[in-house]
Tab-separated table of C-alpha atoms and ligand atoms in Angstrom:
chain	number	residue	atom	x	y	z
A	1	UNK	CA	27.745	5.129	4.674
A	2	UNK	CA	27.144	2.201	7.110
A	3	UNK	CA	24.917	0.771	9.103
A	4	UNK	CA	24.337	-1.745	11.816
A	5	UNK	CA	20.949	-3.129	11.613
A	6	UNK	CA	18.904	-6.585	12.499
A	7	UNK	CA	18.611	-8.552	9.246
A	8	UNK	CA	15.527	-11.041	8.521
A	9	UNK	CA	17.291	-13.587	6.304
A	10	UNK	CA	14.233	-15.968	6.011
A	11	UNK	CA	11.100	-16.464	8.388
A	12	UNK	CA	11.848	-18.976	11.016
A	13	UNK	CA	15.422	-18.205	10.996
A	14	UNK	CA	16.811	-15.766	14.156
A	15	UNK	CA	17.411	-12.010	13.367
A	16	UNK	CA	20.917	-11.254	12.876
A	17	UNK	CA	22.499	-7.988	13.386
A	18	UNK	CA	24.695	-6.720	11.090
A	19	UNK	CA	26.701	-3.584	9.489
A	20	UNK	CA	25.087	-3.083	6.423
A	21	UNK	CA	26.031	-0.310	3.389
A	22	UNK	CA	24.122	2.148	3.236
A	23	UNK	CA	23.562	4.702	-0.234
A	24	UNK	CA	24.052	8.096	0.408
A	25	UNK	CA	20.588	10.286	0.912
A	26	UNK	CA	18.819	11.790	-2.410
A	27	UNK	CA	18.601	15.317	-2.701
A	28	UNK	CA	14.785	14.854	-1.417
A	29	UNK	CA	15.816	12.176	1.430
A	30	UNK	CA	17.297	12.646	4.980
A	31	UNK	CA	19.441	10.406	7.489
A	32	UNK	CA	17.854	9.530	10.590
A	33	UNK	CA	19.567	8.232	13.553
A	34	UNK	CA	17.550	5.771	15.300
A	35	UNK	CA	16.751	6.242	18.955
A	36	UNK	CA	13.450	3.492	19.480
A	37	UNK	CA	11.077	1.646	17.151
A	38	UNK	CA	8.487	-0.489	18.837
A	39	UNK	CA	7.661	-3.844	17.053
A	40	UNK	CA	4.158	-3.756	14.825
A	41	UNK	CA	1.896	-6.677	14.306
A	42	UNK	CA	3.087	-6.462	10.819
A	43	UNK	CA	6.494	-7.199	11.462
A	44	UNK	CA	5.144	-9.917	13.431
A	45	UNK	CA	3.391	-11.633	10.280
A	46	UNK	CA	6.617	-10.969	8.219
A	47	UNK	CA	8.999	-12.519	10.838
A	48	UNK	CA	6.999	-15.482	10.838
A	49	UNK	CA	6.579	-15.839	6.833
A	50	UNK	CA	2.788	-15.099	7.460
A	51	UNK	CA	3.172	-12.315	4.469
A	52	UNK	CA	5.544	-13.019	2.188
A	53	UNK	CA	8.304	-10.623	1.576
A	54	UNK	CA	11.591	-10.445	0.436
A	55	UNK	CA	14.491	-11.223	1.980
A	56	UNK	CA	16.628	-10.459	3.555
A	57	UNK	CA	14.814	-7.541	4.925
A	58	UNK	CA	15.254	-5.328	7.503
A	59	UNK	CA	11.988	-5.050	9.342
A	60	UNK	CA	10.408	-2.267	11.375
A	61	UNK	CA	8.694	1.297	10.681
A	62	UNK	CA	7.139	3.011	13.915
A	63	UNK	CA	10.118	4.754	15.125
A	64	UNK	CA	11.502	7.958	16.217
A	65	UNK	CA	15.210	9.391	16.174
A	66	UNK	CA	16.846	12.276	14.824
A	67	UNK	CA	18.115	13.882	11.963
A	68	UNK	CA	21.574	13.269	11.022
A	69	UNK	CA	21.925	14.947	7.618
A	70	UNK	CA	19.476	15.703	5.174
A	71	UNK	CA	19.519	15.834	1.208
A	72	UNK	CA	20.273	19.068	-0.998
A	73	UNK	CA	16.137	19.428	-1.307
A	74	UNK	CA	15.086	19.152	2.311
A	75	UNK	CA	14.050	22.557	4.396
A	76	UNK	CA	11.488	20.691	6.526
A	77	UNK	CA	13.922	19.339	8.933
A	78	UNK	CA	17.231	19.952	9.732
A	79	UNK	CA	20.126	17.678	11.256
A	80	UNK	CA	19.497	17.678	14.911
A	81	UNK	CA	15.342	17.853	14.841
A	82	UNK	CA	13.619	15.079	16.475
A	83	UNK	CA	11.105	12.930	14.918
A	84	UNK	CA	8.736	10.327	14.402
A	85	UNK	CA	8.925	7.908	10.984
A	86	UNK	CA	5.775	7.579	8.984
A	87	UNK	CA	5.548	4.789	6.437
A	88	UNK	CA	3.627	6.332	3.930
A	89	UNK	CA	5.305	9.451	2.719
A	90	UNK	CA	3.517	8.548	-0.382
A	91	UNK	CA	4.040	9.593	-4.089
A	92	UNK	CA	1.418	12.659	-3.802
A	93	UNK	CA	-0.081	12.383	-7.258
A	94	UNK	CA	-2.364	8.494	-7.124
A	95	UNK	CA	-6.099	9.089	-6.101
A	96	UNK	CA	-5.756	7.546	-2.780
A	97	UNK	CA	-2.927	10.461	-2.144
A	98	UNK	CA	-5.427	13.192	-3.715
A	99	UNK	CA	-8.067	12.406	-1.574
A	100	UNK	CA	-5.477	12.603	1.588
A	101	UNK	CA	-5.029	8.550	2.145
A	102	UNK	CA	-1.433	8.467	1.531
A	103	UNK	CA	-1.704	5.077	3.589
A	104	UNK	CA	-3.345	3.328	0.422
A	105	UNK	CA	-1.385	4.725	-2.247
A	106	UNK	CA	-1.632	2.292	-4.749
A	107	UNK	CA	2.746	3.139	-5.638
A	108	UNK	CA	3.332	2.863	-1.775
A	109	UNK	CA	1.580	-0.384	-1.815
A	110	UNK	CA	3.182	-1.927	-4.445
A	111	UNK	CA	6.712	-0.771	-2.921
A	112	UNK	CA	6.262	-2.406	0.430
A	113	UNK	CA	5.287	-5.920	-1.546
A	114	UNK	CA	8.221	-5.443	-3.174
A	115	UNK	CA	10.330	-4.559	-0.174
A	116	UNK	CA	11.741	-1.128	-1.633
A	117	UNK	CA	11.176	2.415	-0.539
A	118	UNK	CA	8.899	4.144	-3.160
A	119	UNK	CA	11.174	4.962	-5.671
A	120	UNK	CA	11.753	1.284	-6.352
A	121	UNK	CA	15.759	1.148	-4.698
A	122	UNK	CA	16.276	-0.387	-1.428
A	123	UNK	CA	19.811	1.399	-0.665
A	124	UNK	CA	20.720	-1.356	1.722
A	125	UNK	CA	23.326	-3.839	0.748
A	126	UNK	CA	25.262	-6.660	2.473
A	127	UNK	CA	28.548	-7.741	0.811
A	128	UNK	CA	26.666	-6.068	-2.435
A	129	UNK	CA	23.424	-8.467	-2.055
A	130	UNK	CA	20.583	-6.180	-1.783
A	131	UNK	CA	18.590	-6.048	1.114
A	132	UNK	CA	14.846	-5.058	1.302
A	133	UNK	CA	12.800	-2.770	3.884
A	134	UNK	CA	10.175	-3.775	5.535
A	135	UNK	CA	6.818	-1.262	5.209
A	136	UNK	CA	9.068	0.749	3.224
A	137	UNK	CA	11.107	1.749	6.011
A	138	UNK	CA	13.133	-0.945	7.785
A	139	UNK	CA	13.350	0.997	11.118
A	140	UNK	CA	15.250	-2.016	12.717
A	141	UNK	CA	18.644	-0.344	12.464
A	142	UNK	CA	20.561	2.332	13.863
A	143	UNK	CA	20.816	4.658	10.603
A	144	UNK	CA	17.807	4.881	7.921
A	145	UNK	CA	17.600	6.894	5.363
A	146	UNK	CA	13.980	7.765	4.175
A	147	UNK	CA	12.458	10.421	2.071
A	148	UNK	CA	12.284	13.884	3.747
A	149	UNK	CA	8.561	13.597	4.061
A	150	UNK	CA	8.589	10.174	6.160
A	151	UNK	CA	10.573	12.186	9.051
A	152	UNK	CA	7.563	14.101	10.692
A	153	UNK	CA	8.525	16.930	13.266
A	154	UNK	CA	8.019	15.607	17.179
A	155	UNK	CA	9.142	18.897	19.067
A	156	UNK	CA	11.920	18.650	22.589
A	157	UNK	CA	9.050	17.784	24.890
A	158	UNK	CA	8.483	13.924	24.671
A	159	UNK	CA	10.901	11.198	24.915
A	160	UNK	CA	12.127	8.766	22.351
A	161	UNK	CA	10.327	5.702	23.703
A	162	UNK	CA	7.075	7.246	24.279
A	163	UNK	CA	7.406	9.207	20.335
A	164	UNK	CA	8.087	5.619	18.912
A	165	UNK	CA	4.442	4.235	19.353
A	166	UNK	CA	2.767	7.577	17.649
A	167	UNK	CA	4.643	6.278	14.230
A	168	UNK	CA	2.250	3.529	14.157
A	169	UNK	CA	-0.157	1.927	16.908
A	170	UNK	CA	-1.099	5.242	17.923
A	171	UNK	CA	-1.859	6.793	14.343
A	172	UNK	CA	-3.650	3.650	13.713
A	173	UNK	CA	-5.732	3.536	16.570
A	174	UNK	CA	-6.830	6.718	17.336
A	175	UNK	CA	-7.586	7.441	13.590
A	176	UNK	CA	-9.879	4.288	13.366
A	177	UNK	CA	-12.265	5.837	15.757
A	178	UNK	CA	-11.504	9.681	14.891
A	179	UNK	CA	-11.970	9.538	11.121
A	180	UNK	CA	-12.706	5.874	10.026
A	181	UNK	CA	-15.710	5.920	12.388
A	182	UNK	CA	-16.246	9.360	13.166
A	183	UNK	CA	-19.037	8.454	16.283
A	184	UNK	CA	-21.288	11.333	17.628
A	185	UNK	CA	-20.677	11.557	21.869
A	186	UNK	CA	-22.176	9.447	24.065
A	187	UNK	CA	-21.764	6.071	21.694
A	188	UNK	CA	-20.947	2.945	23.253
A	189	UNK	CA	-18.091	0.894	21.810
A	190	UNK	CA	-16.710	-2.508	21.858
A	191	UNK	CA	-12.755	-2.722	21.067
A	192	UNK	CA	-11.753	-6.459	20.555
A	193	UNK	CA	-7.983	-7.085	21.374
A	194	UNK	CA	-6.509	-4.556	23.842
A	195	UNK	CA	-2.907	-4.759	22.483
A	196	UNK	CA	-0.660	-2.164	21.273
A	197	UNK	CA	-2.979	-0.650	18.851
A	198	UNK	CA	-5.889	-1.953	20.500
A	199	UNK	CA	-5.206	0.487	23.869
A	200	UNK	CA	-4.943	3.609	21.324
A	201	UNK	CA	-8.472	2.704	19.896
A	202	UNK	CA	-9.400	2.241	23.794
A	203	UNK	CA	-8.176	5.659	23.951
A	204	UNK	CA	-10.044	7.187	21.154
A	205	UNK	CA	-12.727	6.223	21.971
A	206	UNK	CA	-12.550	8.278	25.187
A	207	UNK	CA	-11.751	11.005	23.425
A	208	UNK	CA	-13.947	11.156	20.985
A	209	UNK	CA	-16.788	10.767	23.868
A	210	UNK	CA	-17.860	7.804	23.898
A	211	UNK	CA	-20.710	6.866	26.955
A	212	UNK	CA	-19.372	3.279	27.572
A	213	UNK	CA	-16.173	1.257	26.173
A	214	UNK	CA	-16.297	-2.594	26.693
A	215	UNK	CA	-12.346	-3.657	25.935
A	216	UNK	CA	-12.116	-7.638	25.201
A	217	UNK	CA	-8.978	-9.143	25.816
A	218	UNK	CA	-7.644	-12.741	27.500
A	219	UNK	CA	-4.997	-11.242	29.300
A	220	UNK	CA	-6.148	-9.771	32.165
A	221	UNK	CA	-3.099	-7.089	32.600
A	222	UNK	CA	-3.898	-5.837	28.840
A	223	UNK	CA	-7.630	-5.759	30.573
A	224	UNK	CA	-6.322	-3.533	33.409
A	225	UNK	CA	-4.578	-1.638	31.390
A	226	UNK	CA	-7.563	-0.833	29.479
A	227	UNK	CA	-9.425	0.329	32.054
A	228	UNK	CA	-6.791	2.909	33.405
A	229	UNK	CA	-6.759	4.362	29.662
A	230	UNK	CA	-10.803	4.566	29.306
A	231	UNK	CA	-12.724	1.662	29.419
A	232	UNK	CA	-15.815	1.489	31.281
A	233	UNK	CA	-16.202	-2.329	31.175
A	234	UNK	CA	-13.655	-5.195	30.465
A	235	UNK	CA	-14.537	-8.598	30.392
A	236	UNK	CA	-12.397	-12.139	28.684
A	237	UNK	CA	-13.624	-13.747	25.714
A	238	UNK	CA	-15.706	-16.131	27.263
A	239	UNK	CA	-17.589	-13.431	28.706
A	240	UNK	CA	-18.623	-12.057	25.872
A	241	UNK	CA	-21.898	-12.599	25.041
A	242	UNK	CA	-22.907	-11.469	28.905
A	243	UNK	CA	-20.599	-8.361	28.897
A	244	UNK	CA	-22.116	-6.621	25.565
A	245	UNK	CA	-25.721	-8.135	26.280
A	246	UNK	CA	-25.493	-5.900	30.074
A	247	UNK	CA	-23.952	-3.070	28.141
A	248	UNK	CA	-27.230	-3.251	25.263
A	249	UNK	CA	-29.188	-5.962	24.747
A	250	UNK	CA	-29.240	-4.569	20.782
A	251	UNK	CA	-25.225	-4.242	20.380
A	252	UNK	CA	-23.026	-1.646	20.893
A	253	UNK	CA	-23.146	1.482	18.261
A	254	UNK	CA	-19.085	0.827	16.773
A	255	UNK	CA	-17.008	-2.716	17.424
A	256	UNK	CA	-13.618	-2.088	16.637
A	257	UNK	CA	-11.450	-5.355	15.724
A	258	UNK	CA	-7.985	-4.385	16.820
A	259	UNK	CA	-6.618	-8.695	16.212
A	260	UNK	CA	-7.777	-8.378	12.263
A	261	UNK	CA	-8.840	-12.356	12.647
A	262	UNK	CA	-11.885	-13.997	10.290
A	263	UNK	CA	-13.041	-14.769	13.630
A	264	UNK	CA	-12.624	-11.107	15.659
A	265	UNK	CA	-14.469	-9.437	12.752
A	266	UNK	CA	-16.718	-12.134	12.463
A	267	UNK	CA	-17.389	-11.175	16.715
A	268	UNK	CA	-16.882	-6.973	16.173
A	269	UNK	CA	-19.794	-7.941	13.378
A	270	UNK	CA	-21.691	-9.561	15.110
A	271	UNK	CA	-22.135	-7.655	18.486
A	272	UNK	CA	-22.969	-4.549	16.524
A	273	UNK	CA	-26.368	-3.489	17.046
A	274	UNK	CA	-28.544	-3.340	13.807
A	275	UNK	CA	-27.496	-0.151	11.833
A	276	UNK	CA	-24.072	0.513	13.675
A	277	UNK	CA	-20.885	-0.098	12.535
A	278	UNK	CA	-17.958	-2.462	12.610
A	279	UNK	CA	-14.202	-1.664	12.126
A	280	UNK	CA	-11.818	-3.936	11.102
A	281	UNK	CA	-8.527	-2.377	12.750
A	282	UNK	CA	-5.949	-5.157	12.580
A	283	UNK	CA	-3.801	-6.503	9.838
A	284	UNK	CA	-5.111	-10.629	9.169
A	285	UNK	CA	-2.996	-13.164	7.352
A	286	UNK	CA	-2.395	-13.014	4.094
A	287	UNK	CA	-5.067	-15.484	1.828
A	288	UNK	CA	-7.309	-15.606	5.082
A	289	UNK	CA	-11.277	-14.983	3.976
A	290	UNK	CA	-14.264	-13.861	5.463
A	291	UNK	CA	-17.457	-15.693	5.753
A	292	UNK	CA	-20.308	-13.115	6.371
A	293	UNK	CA	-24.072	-13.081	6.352
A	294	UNK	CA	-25.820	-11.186	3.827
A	295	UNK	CA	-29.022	-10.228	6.177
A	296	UNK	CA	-26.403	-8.226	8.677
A	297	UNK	CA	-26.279	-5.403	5.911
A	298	UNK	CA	-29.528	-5.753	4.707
A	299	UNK	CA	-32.698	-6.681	7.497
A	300	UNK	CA	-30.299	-5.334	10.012
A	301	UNK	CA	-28.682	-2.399	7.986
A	302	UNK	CA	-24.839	-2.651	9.939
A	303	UNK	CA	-21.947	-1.331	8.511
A	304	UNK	CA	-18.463	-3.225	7.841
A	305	UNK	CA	-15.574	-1.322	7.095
A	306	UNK	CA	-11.625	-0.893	7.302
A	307	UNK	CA	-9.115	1.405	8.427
A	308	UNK	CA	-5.458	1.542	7.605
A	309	UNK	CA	-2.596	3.827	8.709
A	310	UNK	CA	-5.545	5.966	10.780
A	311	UNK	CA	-7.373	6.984	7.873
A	312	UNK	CA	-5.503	10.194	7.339
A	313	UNK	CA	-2.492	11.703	5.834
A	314	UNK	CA	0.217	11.035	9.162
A	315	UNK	CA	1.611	14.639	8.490
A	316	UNK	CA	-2.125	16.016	9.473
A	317	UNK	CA	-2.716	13.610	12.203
A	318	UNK	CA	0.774	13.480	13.990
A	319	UNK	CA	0.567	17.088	15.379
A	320	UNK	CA	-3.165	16.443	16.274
A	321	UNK	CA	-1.872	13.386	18.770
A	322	UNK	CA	1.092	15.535	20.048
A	323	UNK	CA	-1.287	17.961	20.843
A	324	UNK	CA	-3.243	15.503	22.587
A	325	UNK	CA	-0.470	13.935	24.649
A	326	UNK	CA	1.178	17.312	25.587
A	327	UNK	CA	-2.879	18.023	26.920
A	328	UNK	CA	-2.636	14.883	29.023
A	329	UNK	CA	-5.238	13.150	26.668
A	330	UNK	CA	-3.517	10.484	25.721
A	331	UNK	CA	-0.916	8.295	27.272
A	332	UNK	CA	2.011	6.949	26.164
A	333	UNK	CA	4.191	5.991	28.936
A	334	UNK	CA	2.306	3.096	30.261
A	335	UNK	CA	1.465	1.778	27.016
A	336	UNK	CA	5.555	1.018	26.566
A	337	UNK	CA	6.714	-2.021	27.302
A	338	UNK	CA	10.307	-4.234	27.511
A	339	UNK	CA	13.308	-2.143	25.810
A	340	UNK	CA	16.177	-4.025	23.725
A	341	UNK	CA	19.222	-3.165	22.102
A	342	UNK	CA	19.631	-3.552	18.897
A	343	UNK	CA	21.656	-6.986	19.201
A	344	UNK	CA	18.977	-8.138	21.115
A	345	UNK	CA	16.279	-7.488	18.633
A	346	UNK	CA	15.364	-11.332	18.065
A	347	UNK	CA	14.054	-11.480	21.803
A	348	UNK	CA	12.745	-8.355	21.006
A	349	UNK	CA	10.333	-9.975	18.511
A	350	UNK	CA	10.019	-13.054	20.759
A	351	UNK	CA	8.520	-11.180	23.802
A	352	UNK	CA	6.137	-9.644	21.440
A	353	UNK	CA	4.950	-12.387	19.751
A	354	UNK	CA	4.526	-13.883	23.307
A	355	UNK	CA	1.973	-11.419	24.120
A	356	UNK	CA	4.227	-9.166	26.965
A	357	UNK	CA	1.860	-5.795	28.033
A	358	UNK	CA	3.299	-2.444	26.212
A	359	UNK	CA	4.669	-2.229	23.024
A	360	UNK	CA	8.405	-3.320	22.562
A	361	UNK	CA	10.811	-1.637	21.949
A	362	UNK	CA	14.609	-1.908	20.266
A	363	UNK	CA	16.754	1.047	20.995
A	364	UNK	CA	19.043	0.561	18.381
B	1	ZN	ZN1	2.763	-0.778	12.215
B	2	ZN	ZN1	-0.025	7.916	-4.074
């Protein structure tokens, strides 16, 4: 089987499409045709060697498409079922997958270092030199075949473009305030960076109740934005200090750090009130530290903790957010951004690295 998909050959160095061979599926994997993926902050830090991975490598991994053909095994889906990619399928058997964190199975893990789906093969080769996935996936193309599990159900009702963001940003962001903080009603919340995944926390946090969301952001159309999806106050980062100390003089009850910077969680940290809790959201650098002070977690009894993937297995929390889209609860459609084909995926990646409102998207 072929493929056409954008190839990473080395960070720095322009995408460039190209038709790719493709192994036939397992017994236990299907074919998915692409229809969108939108581009993640973690492609971002791959496409500009901030992780190291190897190459070349197809990137992407919050899509959605359909089913093309499916392996011997599969009676999930069928060819011709829409639906959304997750990157962790997961091997099932690892603690993390036991205690229903497929996200940080330890296997998973050590296949998207590697650049390999989790069975160790990528099944991507061009002119017989292997070629890797990025997140285990490597969306980025118009045909990808993934394990049966990775291809979650998304029903008729909602269209490709909007479906694409739920495979990631949205998973991620509504699950770090639904289950990685878990607030009672009425909290107040700061969420630092409103960006793709940023807006979903926005969003959670409405609908998990919260009394008053303060959104942080330098660009003021990501700031608007925010406040059409929930937030009660907005302010830039120089405004900071004012913004939170109007909200509560003490802090606010959860910070959220959607950018994943030493110096956003050193902020989300710091404007928590004494015995509330900061989440660190984003994805930093690879080798970057954190310099923290002791005395927050002990005179002033705060919390500092970490979320990945949404804190839940996808296949729970997918039909949870469908449910909550098809309710009008949360929105998709203005959080998309720019579209580009799949030959056009390098100013895909360009637009997003320069900070364009929405998420964008290739439609390979
Ligand atoms: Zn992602
Ligand atoms: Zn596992």
């Amino acid at each position: 089987m072929k493929t056409r998909a954008a190839v990473l050959h080395e960070p720095g160095r322009p995408l460039e499409v190209h038709e790719l061979d493709v192994d036939e599926p397992l017994p236990d994997e299907v074919v998915v045709r692409m229809a969108a993926v939108g581009i993640c902050g973690t492609d971002l830090h791959s496409y500009v060697g901030e992780w190291k991975r190897p190459t070349p490598i197809v990137l992407g991994h919050e899509g959605a498409g359909v089913v093309e053909a499916v392996g011997d095994e599969v009676s999930a889906v069928a060819p011709g079922d829409r639906v959304v990619l997750s990157w962790a399928p997961a091997c099932g058997e690892c603690g993390a997958c036991r205690r229903g964190r497929p996200a940080a199975c330890a296997p998973l893990s050590a296949a998207i270092g590697r650049g390999t789906l989790l069975g160790g093969r990528t099944g991507l080769a061009l002119d017989g030199e292997t070629v890797y996935r990025g997140t285990a996936t490597g969306a980025l193309a118009e045909r990808v075949v993934v394990a049966a599990g990775a291809a979650l159900p998304l029903g008729a009702d909602i269209p490709f473009e909007h479906a694409a963001l739920l495979g990631c940003a949205a998973l991620t962001g509504v699950g770090a305030v639904l289950n990685a903080a878990r607030p009672e009603p009425g909290f107040s919340a700061l969420v630092i960076g409103a960006g793709g995944v940023g807006q979903f926390v926005v969003q959670g946090a409405r609908i998990a109740g919260a009394g008053a969301i303060l959104a942080v952001d330098p660009v003021e159309a990501r700031r608007e934005q925010a406040v059409r999806l929930g937030a009660t106050h907005v302010c830039a980062p120089e405004e900071l200090r004012e913004s939170v100390r109007a909200l509560d003089p003490e802090g606010v009850d959860y910070a959220f750090d959607a950018v994943g910077a030493p110096e956003t969680t050193a902020l989300a940290l710091r404007w928590t009130r004494g015995g509330g809790t900061a989440v660190v959201v984003g994805l930093a650098a690879a080798g970057v530290r954190l310099s923290l002070d002791p005395l927050d977690f002990t005179n002033r009894e705060k919390t500092l903790t970490g979320t990945i993937y949404g804190s839940e297995d996808p296949a729970v929390a997918l039909p949870r957010l469908l449910e909550l889209v098809r309710a009008g609860q949360l929105e998709l459609a203005g959080l998309v951004g720019p579209s580009f084909s799949l030959d056009d995926a390098e100013e895909a990646f360009r637009a997003s690295l320069a900070g364009v409102p929405g998420r964008v998207l290739v439609t390979p």
